[in-house]
Structure formats: structure tokens, C-alpha cells
Amino acid sequence: MAKAPAQTPDGFMEALDHPRKAEAQALRDIVRASAPGLVESLKWNAPSYALGADHVLTLNFSDRKSARLVFHCGTRRKETVGGPPFMEDTTGLLEWASDIRAVATFRNADDIDQASRVLPGLVRAWVGAVQVG
């Protein structure tokens, strides 16, 4: 049985009422182009991207002033708040919430445009680091 449109990432995005919807769609496009092997689904009430059974990237809409991309490692790794990041971020985009979870925040189209040069490489590096670990 097919899922209803609102239960799919496309349907979710179509119905999304958020001031940064365009930025969120741009992030979604970047993630899908950068790591086409990830499986997109809805998890945590947002488009999320899985590598096997583990979700490793998730859009977040908890802040009405920004669109966020959460970088995480799934359930296989123990999270340590305040621990050293498990991967180096040479882009400066990530704010680390723990050793295995970070957030990139985008407040407007200019943020997305500036990040578009480095974000694809960061997404690929994250997926590669999660696969190795």
C-alpha cells in the first residue's frame, strides 16, 4: 500500500508551513545530490537520511527563524556531551552538541548560497566517517 503524500518527504515538504521552507528545500537538494546512496524518509517529523538502519542527517524545523541540518551517527555509537568531535569540521558550519552530533544552521538564502560550496563535501565526509566508525 502506498503512503499518503503527507507521509512522504515530498508530501511533507509540500505541506510544510515554515518561514525557511525554501532554505530547507535547498538543503534537501544538496544532501540528495551529495550523498545519493542515502535513503530519504520521514523521521522525527522531518526529512531524514539513513545509511542502512542508521539515520545520519535530519532536517530540523524547531526554530522558526532558521532551517537546520542535524548531523548524527544513529544508535550504534554512545553519545558523550562535551566529548571531542569524532570528525574534524574544516568548514566551520557545525556547532557540536556532543561528540557524535552537530548542527548546521541556515537563517536565509545567503547562508545557503555561501555554504553550498563546502556543504556537499561536509555531507560526504560525514557519511564516510559514519561508515568507517
Backbone as a ProteinNet text record, in pm:
[ID]
protein_1_A
[PRIMARY]
MAKAPAQTPDGFMEALDHPRKAEAQALRDIVRASAPGLVESLKWNAPSYALGADHVLTLNFSDRKSARLVFHCGTRRKETVGGPPFMEDTTGLLEWASDIRAVATFRNADDIDQASRVLPGLVRAWVGAVQVG
[TERTIARY]
83.6	0	89.2	60.5	140.3	110.4	211.9	194.8	120.6	41.8	-24.8	82.3	56.2	157.7	220.6	141.8	197.5	289.1	282.8	367.9	497.2	520.7	644.3	725.3	855	931.5	880.8	844.8	791.7	662.2	571.9	444.9	464.6	555.9	586.6	634.2	728.3	782.4	675.8	590.5	484	390.4	360	267	334	465.1	537.8	502.9	468	441.8	554.2	660.4	776.8	838.6	879.6	936.8	1062.9	1132.4	1256.1	1237.7	1118.7	1088.5	1180.5	1205.4	1291.4	1434	1482.7	1616.8	1621.1	1515.1	1507.8	1507.9	1435.4	1434.4	1572.3	1640.4	1776.3	1869.5	1857.5	1938.3	1907.4	1781.6	1739.7	1801.6	1799	1857.1	2007.7	2076	2220.5	2251.9	2179.1	2203.1	2180.6	2070.3	2039.4	2140.8	2190	2290.1	2427.7	2457.9	2590.1	2607.5	2500	2506.6	2386.1	2385.8	2268.6	2242.9	2338.4	2318.6	2237	2214.4	2132.4	1985.7	1912.5	1769.3	1693.4	1610.9	1533	1398.4	1362.1	1231.3	1192.5	1077.2	1037.6	1069.5	1141.6	1171.9	1185	1138.1	1139.9	1066.3	958.8	871.9	947.2	1037.2	1113	1182.5	1222.1	1303.5	1433.1	1463.7	1581.6	1648.6	1778.6	1857.5	1930.8	1908.9	1963.5	2072	2164.9	2272.1	2249.2	2191.3	2149.7	2036.8	2049.1	1945	1960.7	2074.1	2100.8	2074.8	1996	1975.5	2096.7	2150.6	2274.9	2262.6	2156.3	2128.5	1978	1938.6	1796	1774.6	1674.4	1635.6	1563	1573.3	1510.1	1443.8	1319	1239.9	1194	1265.1	1221.7	1235.7	1318.1	1338.8	1272.1	1177.3	1106.3	1194.1	1310.4	1398	1505.3	1512.4	1618.8	1575.6	1651.9	1642.7	1774	1765	1883.8	1903	2028.8	2063.9	2141.7	2084.4	2145.4	2229.2	2353.3	2446.9	2455.7	2423.1	2427.8	2470.2	2491.1	2551.7	2459.4	2334	2245.5	2260.3	2220.9	2214.2	2333.6	2424.5	2535.4	2643.4	2651.9	2756.6	2698.8	2772.6	2734.4	2768.8	2675	2693.9	2754.9	2854.4	2917.9	2909.4	2825.3	2814.2	2944.6	3001	3126.8	3249.4	3227.3	3340.3	3395.5	3516.7	3574.5	3498.7	3478	3407.6	3477	3397.9	3456.4	3508.9	3479.8	3524.6	3562.6	3667.1	3707.2	3614.8	3574.6	3494	3579.3	3627.7	3711.3	3627.5	3494.6	3407.4	3364.2	3362.9	3312	3160.3	3092.9	2946.2	2884.2	2955.7	2895.1	2910.4	2802	2802.7	2781.3	2877.9	2875	2789.5	2690	2605	2661.7	2739.7	2807.3	2920.4	2985.3	3094.6	3046.3	2919.3	2867.4	2745.1	2717.4	2600.2	2633.1	2603.8	2630.7	2516.6	2507.6	2400.3	2459.5	2412.8	2444.2	2316	2323.5	2206.2	2213.7	2099.8	2091.7	1973.5	2001.8	1899	1835	1900.7	1847.3	1914	1869.6	1922.5	2070.9	2118	2260.9	2344.7	2296.6	2367.2	2380	2271.6	2272.3	2368.7	2363.1	2449.8	2597	2632.9	2771.8	2813.5	2724.7	2756.5	2755.8	2689.1	2673.5	2807.2	2910.9	3042.5	3111.3	3081.9	3150.4	3058.5	2928.5	2835.6	2834	2839.9	2842.6	2960.8	3077.1	3193.7	3178.2	3116.1	3092.4	2995.5	2890.3	2793.9	2864.2	2943.9	3015	3114.5	3185.2	3280.8	3208.6	3093.7	3017	2972.4	2915	2868.4	2986.5	3098.7	3217.1	3267.8	3267.5	3313.2	3219	3090	2992.9	3008.2	3032.1	3050.3	3172.7	3280.9	3405.8	3390.8	3323.3	3311.3	3213.1
-117	0	124.9	218.8	340.9	435.4	510.1	608.3	730.1	793.3	918.5	1024.9	1122.6	1223.5	1292.2	1326	1394.2	1302.9	1170.9	1076.9	1048.4	1118.4	1105.3	1234.2	1229.9	1355	1462.4	1423.1	1522	1582.5	1498.9	1548.1	1635.2	1593.9	1673.1	1812.4	1818.4	1947.9	2033.2	1969.7	2044.6	2108.1	2036.2	2085.1	2170.5	2176.7	2246.1	2394.9	2443.2	2584.8	2636.6	2684.4	2730.4	2846.9	2953.9	3069.3	3037.3	2930.7	2894.3	2767.7	2753.2	2636.5	2629.7	2741.7	2742.6	2700	2747.2	2708.2	2558.8	2508.7	2365.8	2281.6	2326.7	2252.3	2256.2	2368.2	2377.4	2281.6	2272.8	2177.4	2034.9	2006.4	1872.9	1839.6	1933.4	1911.6	1886.8	1962.3	1945.6	1807.6	1766.9	1635.7	1525.4	1531	1424	1419	1533	1534.5	1491.2	1524.1	1495.6	1350.8	1288.8	1150.6	1072.1	1041.9	975.9	835.5	776.2	643.6	643.9	761.8	769.6	749.2	691.4	668.7	777.4	851.3	959.2	906.6	944.3	908.4	1016.8	999.5	1090.8	1026.5	1097.7	1053.9	1180.5	1175.6	1292.3	1409.8	1378.7	1476.7	1569	1507.4	1583.9	1487.7	1535.5	1450.8	1412.1	1284.1	1229.4	1133.3	1116	1039.8	928	806.3	688.2	622.6	567.3	485.6	348.3	257.3	131	157.7	106.2	123.9	253.5	319.6	439	567.4	655.4	788.7	873.5	944	1018.2	1168.6	1209.6	1351.1	1371.8	1481.1	1509.7	1660.1	1702.2	1842.8	1869	1991.5	2026.9	2162.2	2169.6	2291.8	2348.4	2318.5	2362.8	2513.7	2575.8	2720.3	2783.1	2870.8	2932.4	3033.3	3067.8	3166.5	3103	2968.3	2903.2	2764	2710.9	2568.4	2507.8	2392.5	2328.6	2190.9	2154.6	2020.3	1957.4	1849.6	1781	1665	1660.2	1554.3	1463.2	1335.8	1243.8	1106.7	1015.6	885.9	766.2	788.2	674.8	620.9	497.4	440.8	353.5	328.3	237.2	297.3	427.1	493.6	554.9	547	612.3	759.9	843.2	987.7	1041.1	1129.9	1192.3	1344.1	1406.6	1552.2	1610.1	1703.3	1764.7	1687.8	1571.4	1493.6	1554.5	1517.6	1572.2	1521.7	1607.4	1565.9	1447.6	1353.6	1234.8	1261.5	1379.8	1415.3	1562.7	1595.5	1735.3	1807.2	1928.7	2012.3	2129.2	2123.6	2231.4	2345.4	2327.3	2428.5	2535.1	2501.9	2593.3	2598.8	2513.2	2513.1	2444.6	2351.3	2268.1	2327.2	2321.3	2350.1	2215.7	2171.9	2038.4	2036.9	1948	1927	1815.2	1729.1	1619	1572.3	1463.5	1412.8	1354.9	1313.7	1249.3	1319.4	1440.7	1511.6	1659.8	1713.1	1854.1	1911.2	2042.7	2111	2221.6	2229.1	2341.5	2422.6	2552.6	2639.1	2738.2	2753.7	2841.2	2935.5	3064.7	3163.5	3227.1	3213.6	3277.3	3217.8	3265	3214.1	3244.3	3356.7	3388.5	3285.6	3241.7	3136.9	3010.1	2973.8	2852.9	2873.1	2989.4	3016.3	3008.4	3068.1	3062.4	2919.4	2845.1	2708.1	2610.4	2644.8	2549.2	2505.9	2583.2	2547	2440.2	2437.7	2344.2	2236.6	2262.2	2167.8	2030.7	2020.4	1886.2	1801.8	1862.2	1789.2	1750.8	1838.8	1808	1691.3	1691.1	1579.8	1449.5	1451.3	1329.2	1283.6	1378.8	1344.2	1283	1338.8	1285.8	1141.9	1121.2	986.4	889.3	930.2	845.3	813.5	913.7	892.8	799.8	814.5	727.3	584.2	566.9	433	364.5	438.8	381.2	340.8	428.4	405.9	301.1
0	0	0	-85.4	-96.9	19.6	58.7	165.7	111.8	198.1	162	137.8	51.4	18.5	139.7	241.5	359	439.1	414.4	486.6	411.1	303.5	227.5	244.2	222.2	229.3	133	10.7	-84.3	-33.5	16	69	191.9	277.9	396.7	356.8	263.9	222.2	153.7	75.8	9.1	111.6	218.3	319.9	427	428.3	533.5	537.3	654.5	677.9	767.6	706.8	781.5	705.5	774.2	704.6	624.6	658	588.4	503.6	450.4	367.1	244.1	179.5	60.5	97.1	210.6	255.5	288	350.2	382.4	255	154.3	28.6	-36.4	-28.7	-83.9	-10.3	121.3	198.3	156	140.4	96.2	-39.7	-130.7	-263.3	-253.4	-168.3	-152	-95.2	7.9	69.1	-33.3	-105.6	-201.3	-315.1	-359.2	-466.4	-414.8	-290.7	-234.5	-193	-149	-99.8	-150.8	-281.7	-340.5	-285.8	-215.3	-158	-30.2	27.6	148.6	112.8	204.4	184.3	259.9	186.9	246.5	293.8	415.9	471.3	571.6	632.1	738.9	872.5	954.1	1090.4	1173.8	1296.1	1384	1319.2	1247.2	1182.1	1085.9	1007.2	908.5	812.9	694.9	608.2	678.8	671.7	737.9	641.4	656.7	560.9	632	582.8	650	567.3	640.1	586.2	649.2	572.8	632.7	730.2	851.1	953	1031.5	1018.3	1098.4	1021.6	1082	1025.5	1062	962.5	983.8	957	892.4	867	877.3	939	953.9	946.6	870.2	872.8	1004.1	1053.5	1180.3	1165.4	1211.7	1196.6	1330.6	1438.6	1571.2	1589.7	1510.3	1516.3	1394.1	1414.7	1301.9	1226.4	1281	1217.2	1130.7	1130.1	1053.6	1010.9	918	881.4	928.6	988.9	1044.1	982.4	968.5	925.6	1040	1095.1	1208.5	1155.1	1196.9	1162.2	1284.5	1268.4	1381.7	1334	1425.9	1392	1410.8	1435	1457.4	1599.1	1617.3	1752	1789.5	1696.9	1725.4	1814.8	1819.6	1897	2023.1	2129.8	2255.1	2243.6	2281.2	2271.8	2401.5	2387.4	2501.9	2485.8	2566.1	2562.8	2616.5	2541.3	2581.6	2535.4	2475.2	2424.4	2297	2259.4	2136.4	2013.3	1914.8	1793.3	1726.5	1678.4	1616.9	1476.7	1423	1289.2	1287.6	1216.4	1203.4	1105.5	1141.5	1052.9	1007.8	885.5	833.4	775.1	768.6	709.4	808.3	935.9	1036.7	1043	969.7	968	1089.1	1149.2	1252.7	1392	1466.9	1609.8	1678	1755.7	1814.9	1941.1	1942.8	2060.5	2147	2085.4	2154.8	2064.7	2103.9	2020.3	1888.6	1880.4	1759.2	1700	1745.2	1694.4	1681.5	1562	1534.9	1451.5	1451.4	1379.7	1293.2	1169.8	1081.8	1067.7	1095.7	1097	981.7	913.3	796.5	816.5	823.6	855.2	731.1	616.1	495.8	371.8	256.8	130.2	114	167.5	158.8	234.8	352.1	426.6	342.4	276.8	192	76	13.2	-101.2	-61.5	50.7	96.4	130.9	193.7	235.8	118.9	11.1	-100	-160.3	-139.3	-191.6	-105.9	23.5	113.6	172.7	172.5	234.3	167.2	35.1	-25.2	24.4	34.4	84.5	230.1	309.7	450.7	464.3	384.3	386.8	350.5	243.9	202.5	309.2	370.7	476.2	596	631.9	744.6	716.3	600.4	564.2	564.3	509.8	508.3	648.7	737.9	874.2	950.5	928.3	995.1	945.2	815.8	759.3	817.9	833.8	884.4	1031.2	1107.6	1250.4	1282.7
[MASK]
+++++++++++++++++++++++++++++++++++++++++++++++++++++++++++++++++++++++++++++++++++++++++++++++++++++++++++++++++++++++++++++++++++++

